[in-house]
Structures are given as structure tokens and as C-alpha cells.
Coordinates of C-alpha atoms in Angstrom, one line a residue:
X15 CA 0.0 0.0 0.0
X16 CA 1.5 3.2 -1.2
X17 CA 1.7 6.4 0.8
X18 CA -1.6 8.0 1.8
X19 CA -2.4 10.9 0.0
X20 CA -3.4 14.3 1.8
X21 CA -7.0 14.8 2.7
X22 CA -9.3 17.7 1.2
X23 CA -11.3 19.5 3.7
X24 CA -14.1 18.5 1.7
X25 CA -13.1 15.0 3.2
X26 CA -12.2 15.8 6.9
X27 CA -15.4 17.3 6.6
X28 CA -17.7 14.4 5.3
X29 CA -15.0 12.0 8.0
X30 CA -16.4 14.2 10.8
X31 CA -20.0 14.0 9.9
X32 CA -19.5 9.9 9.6
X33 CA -18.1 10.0 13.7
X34 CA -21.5 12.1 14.5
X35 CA -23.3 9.6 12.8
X36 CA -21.7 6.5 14.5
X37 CA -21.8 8.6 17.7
X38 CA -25.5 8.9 17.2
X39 CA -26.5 5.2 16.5
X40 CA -24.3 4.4 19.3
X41 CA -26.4 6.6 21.8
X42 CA -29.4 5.1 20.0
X43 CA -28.9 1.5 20.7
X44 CA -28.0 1.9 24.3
X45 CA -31.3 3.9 24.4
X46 CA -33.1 1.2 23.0
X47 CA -31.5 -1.4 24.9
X48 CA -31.7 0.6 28.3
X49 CA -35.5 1.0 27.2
X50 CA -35.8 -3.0 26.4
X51 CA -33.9 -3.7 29.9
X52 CA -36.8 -1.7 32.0
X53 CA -39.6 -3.9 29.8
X54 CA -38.0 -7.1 30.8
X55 CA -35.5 -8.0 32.6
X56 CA -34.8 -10.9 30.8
X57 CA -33.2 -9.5 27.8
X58 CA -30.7 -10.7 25.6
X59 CA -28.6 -7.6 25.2
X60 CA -28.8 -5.3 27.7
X61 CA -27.2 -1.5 27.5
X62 CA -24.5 -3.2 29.6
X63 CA -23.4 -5.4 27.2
X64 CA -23.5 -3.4 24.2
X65 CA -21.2 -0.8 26.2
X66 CA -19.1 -3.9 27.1
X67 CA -19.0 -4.8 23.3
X68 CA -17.8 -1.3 22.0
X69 CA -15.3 -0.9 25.1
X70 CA -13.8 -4.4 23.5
X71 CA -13.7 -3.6 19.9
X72 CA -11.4 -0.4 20.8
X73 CA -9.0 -1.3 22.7
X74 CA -8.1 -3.3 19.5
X75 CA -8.0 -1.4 15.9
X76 CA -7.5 -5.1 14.6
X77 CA -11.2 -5.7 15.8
X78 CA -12.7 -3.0 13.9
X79 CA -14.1 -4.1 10.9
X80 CA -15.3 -7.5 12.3
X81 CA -17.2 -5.4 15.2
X82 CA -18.2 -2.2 12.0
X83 CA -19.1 -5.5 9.7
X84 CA -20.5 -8.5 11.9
X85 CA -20.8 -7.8 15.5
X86 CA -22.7 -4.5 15.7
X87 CA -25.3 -5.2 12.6
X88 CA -26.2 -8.4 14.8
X89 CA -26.1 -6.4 18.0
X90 CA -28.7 -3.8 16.7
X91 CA -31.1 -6.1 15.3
X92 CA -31.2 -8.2 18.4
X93 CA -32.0 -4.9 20.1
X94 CA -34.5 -4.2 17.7
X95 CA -36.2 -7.4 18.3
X96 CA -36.2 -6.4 22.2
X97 CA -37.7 -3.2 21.5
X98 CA -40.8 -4.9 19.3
X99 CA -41.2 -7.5 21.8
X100 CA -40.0 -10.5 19.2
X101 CA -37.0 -11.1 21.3
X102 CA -36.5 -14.7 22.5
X103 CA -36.7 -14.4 26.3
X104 CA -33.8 -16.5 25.7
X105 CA -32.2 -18.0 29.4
X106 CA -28.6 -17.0 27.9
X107 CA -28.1 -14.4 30.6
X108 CA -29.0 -16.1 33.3
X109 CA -27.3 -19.3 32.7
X110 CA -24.3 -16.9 32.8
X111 CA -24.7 -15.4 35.8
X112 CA -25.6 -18.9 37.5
X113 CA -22.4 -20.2 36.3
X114 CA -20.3 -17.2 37.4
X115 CA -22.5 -17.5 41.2
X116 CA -21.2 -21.3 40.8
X117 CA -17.4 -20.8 39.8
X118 CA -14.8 -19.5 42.2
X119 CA -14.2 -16.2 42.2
X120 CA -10.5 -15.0 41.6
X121 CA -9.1 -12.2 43.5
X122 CA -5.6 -12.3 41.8
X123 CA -5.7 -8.8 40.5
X124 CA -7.6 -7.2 43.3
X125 CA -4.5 -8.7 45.0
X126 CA -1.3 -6.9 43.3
X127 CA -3.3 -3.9 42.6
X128 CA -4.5 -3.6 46.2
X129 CA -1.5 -4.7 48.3
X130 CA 0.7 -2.4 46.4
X131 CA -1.6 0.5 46.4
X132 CA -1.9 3.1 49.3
X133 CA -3.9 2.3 52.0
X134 CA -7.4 3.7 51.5
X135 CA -8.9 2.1 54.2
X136 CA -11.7 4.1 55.5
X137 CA -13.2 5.0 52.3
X138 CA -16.9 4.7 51.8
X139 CA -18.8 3.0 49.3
X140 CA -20.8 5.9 49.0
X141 CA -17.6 8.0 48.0
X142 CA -16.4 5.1 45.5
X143 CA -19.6 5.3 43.8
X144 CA -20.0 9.4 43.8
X145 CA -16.7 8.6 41.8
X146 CA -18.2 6.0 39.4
X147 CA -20.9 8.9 38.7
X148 CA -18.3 12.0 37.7
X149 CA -16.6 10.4 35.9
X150 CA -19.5 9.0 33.8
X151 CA -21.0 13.0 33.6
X152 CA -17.8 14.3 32.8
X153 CA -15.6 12.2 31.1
X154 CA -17.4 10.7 28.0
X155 CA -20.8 10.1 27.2
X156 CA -20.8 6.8 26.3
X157 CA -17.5 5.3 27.6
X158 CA -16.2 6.6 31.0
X159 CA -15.8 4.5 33.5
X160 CA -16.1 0.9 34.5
X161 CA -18.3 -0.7 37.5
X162 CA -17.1 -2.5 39.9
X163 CA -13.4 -2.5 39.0
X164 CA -10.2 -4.4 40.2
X165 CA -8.7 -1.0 41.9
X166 CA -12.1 0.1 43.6
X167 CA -11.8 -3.2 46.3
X168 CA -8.5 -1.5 47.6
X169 CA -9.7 0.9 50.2
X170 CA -11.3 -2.5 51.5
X171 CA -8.6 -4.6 51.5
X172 CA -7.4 -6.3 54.7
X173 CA -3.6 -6.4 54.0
X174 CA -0.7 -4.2 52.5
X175 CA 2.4 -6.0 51.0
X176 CA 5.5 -4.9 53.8
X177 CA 7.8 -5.0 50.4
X178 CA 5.7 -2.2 49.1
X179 CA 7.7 1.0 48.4
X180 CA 6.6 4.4 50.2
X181 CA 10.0 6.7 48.9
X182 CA 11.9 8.5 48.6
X183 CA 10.3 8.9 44.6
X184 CA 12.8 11.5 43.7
X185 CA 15.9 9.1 44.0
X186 CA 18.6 8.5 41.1
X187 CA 17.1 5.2 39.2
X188 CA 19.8 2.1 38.4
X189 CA 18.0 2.1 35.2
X190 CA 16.1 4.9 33.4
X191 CA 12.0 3.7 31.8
X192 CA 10.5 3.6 28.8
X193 CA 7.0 5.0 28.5
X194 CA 5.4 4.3 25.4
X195 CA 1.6 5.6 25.0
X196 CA -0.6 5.3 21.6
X197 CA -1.8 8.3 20.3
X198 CA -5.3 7.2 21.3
X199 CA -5.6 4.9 24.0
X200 CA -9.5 4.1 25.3
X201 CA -8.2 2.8 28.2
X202 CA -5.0 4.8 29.5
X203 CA -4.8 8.3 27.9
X204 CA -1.8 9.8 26.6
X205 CA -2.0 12.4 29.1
X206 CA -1.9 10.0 31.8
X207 CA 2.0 8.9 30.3
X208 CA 2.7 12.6 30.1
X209 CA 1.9 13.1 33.3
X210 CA 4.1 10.3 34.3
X211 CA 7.1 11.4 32.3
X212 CA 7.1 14.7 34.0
X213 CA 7.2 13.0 37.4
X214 CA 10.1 11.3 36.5
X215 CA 11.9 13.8 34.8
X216 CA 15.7 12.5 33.3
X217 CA 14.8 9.2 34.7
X218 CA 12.4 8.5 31.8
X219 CA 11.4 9.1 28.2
X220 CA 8.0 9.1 26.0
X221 CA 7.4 7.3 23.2
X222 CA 4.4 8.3 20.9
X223 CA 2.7 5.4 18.4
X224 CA 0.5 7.4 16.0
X225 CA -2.4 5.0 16.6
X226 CA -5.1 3.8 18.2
X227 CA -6.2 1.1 20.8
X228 CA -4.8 0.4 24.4
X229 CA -1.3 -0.5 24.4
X230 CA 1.3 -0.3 21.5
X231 CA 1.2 -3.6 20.8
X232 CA -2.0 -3.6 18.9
X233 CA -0.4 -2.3 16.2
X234 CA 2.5 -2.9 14.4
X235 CA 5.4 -0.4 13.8
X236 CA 8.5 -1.0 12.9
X237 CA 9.6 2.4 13.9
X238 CA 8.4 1.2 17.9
X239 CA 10.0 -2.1 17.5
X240 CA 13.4 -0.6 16.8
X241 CA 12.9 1.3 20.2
X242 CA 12.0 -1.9 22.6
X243 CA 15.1 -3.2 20.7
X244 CA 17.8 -0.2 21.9
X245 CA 16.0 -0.2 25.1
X246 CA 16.1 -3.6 25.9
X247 CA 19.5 -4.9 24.3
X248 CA 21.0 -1.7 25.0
X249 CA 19.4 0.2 27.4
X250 CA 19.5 2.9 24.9
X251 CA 16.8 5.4 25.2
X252 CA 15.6 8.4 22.7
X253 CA 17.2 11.6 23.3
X254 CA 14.0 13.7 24.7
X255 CA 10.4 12.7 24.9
X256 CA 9.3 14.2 21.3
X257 CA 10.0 10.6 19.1
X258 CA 6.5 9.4 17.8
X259 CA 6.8 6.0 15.8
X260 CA 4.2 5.5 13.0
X261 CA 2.0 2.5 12.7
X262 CA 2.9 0.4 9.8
X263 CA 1.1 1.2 6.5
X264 CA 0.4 -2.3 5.5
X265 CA -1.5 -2.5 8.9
X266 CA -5.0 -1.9 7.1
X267 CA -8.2 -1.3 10.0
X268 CA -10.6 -1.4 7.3
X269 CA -10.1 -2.9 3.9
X270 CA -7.5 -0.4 2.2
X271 CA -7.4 2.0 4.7
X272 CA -4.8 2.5 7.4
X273 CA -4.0 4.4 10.5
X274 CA -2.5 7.2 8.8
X275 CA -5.6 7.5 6.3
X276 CA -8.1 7.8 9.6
X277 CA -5.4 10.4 11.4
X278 CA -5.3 12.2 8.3
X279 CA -9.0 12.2 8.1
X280 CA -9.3 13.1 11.5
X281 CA -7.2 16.2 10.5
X282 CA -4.5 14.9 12.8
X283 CA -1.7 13.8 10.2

């Protein structure tokens, strides 16, 4: 695939009016399945899931045009069949939750996160969930926040690990770190690694891939790969924190068109 060629405004424009439009039968089917759910309980699909579904398909660009192509057409109509009462009151959902009530429950996350983590004991559930609710007003309309997650059983967790590290943090490293962020990340923001990186100061450096999804590893670049490489068999690290690494242009999201063709679109190439 050759290089991308610029983007009119003409096109940015008509790329922009496509993101309202998915934005808007997005908000529609979660209205329609939220609207289903309070009908009967016994749904299929609930607004849950298909917030679950879309969560999935960004983290990986990979996923895209299965989920654009497949997963969301078949999503929508089962909706639709809620929503005129020709859904199957189909016992999927709860054989689900009776098998997860039945299995054992693993706590091996809520374990590292939370016996690493500073001790929040004392903290209300009232004040977890006030949380859960800003950051759904504020931080996206669709996709802000998850409930219950691993890090929101730490303030009541019975232990804290005696190995765990309280400082000095402005101490001389043995080893500097590499920070690498996507462009886009639906799960850790960029900011969040810029933030970090300024913490850190010399000790670290920022590497950008121009991409999407959460982590850089859902993409391919060669650029990135040559990076781990120094890093790892060298401990060689980029000069300051400006390097971003482009995502491969063979690496096609949708059939002939790359990362760089939806940045570009995006105006952001």
C-alpha cells in the first residue's frame, strides 16, 4: 500500500459527519436497549453489554471491521427485536450469571493492585460510587468509566504488602524507563503517560505510536519495534520525549485504509 495521499477539507469534513453519525446510533442503541432492559428484565442484550462490546472492539483497531461489519449489525437487530417485543426471552443471561455464582471467584488482580496500592482504608462506598458517577458525567458520554473494577476493592482490602515502596520517589534510578503511550488509548490516555514522564523527569522518556487502541502492541510499527530493541539490548533510550513511531502502512483497520488515512482524516496527520 502506497503512501496515503493528503486529505481535502471536503473530506475531513464528510469523515467528521460519519463520527457524529456513528456517535449517534451508538447513543441510540443503548437507548433502545436501556428502554428493552426496563420492559424485561430478561433480555438478551442489555445497555451493559453493548457498552461492554464497544469498550472491546477499541482497545483493538484489529477488531474494527469485524465489530463495524459482523458484530454491531447483529447487536442492533437483536436490540431491535427487544424493542418490538419479538426477542426470544432467551435463558442465555442467566445461565451466565448462575455459572459465574457457581465458579470461584478469583481475586488475583484485586491482589497486586491492592497490596501495592496506598492504604485507602476508611473510604466509603458511598464516596467510590459518587466517583463512578463523575466520571460517567464528565468524562465521556458513552464510555467513562467501569463498574465494579479491580482497583475500587483497595480501600477494603485487609492487608498491604511490607515490600511495598513508600519513597523516597525523587531518588537516582539504576535504570532509566521507557513509556510508550498510543496516540489514542481508550483505556490509559496519553496524558496519563505525560503526566508520568514529567514525574520522572531524566529518569524517563516518552514514546508516541500514532495509533489507536490500548497499548502499542496492537499495532504494528517498525519504527516502535526498533525502540523496545535499543531499550532492551542496549538500554539505549531516545534523546528527549518528542519521538512518535508510525504504525505500519500495511497494517490496514478497514479494507484499504490505514492508521495514517483515519489520522489524516481526522485532521490529525
Amino acid at each position: 500500500m502506497g503512501a496515503s495521499k493528503p486529505f481535502s477539507g471536503r473530506a475531513r469534513r464528510r469523515a467528521r459527519a460519519a463520527v457524529r453519525h456513528v456517535d449517534a446510533a451508538i447513543e441510540d442503541l443503548l437507548q433502545n436497549a436501556h428502554d428493552a432492559t426496563r420492559r424485561n428484565s430478561s433480555v438478551p442484550v442489555t445497555s451493559a453489554d453493548v457498552l461492554s462490546l464497544v469498550a472491546g472492539a477499541l482497545v483493538s483497531p484489529a477488531t474494527w471491521a469485524d465489530f463495524a461489519n459482523t458484530t454491531y449489525p447483529e447487536t442492533v437487530a437483536a436490540v431491535d427485536a427487544e424493542s418490538t417485543g419479538l426477542g426470544s426471552t432467551s435463558t442465555t443471561r442467566r445461565s451466565h450469571h448462575k455459572r459465574q455464582m457457581n465458579d470461584t471467584v478469583s481475586y488475583t488482580i484485586e491482589a497486586i493492585l491492592c497490596s501495592d496500592s496506598v492504604d485507602q482504608r476508611g473510604t466509603s462506598m458511598e464516596t467510590i460510587l459518587e466517583g463512578v458517577i463523575a466520571a460517567a458525567r464528565t468524562s465521556s458520554r458513552i464510555l467513562s468509566t467501569v463498574w465494579p473494577a479491580a482497583f475500587q476493592y483497595c480501600p477494603f482490602w485487609p492487608v498491604r504488602a511490607v515490600e511495598r515502596y513508600q519513597g523516597p520517589f525523587n531518588k537516582t534510578l539504576a535504570n532509566r524507563i521507557l513509556v510508550a503511550s498510543d496516540l489514542y488509548d481508550s483505556v490509559t490516555p496519553l496524558v496519563s503517560a505525560q503526566e508520568l514522564v514529567a514525574l520522572l523527569g531524566d529518569q524517563a522518556r516518552l514514546v508516541v505510536q500514532a495509533g489507536f487502541g490500548h497499548t502499542t502492541n496492537n499495532s504494528p510499527s517498525q519504527c516502535f519495534a526498533e525502540v523496545l530493541a535499543a531499550f532492551f539490548v542496549n538500554g539505549t533510550l531516545p534523546e528527549g520525549n518528542d519521538t512518535v513511531c508510525q504504525v505500519d502502512a500495511d497494517f490496514e483497520i478497514f479494507s484499504n485504509v490505514n492508521t495514517e488515512d483515519i489520522l489524516a482524516a481526522m485532521g490529525k496527520a
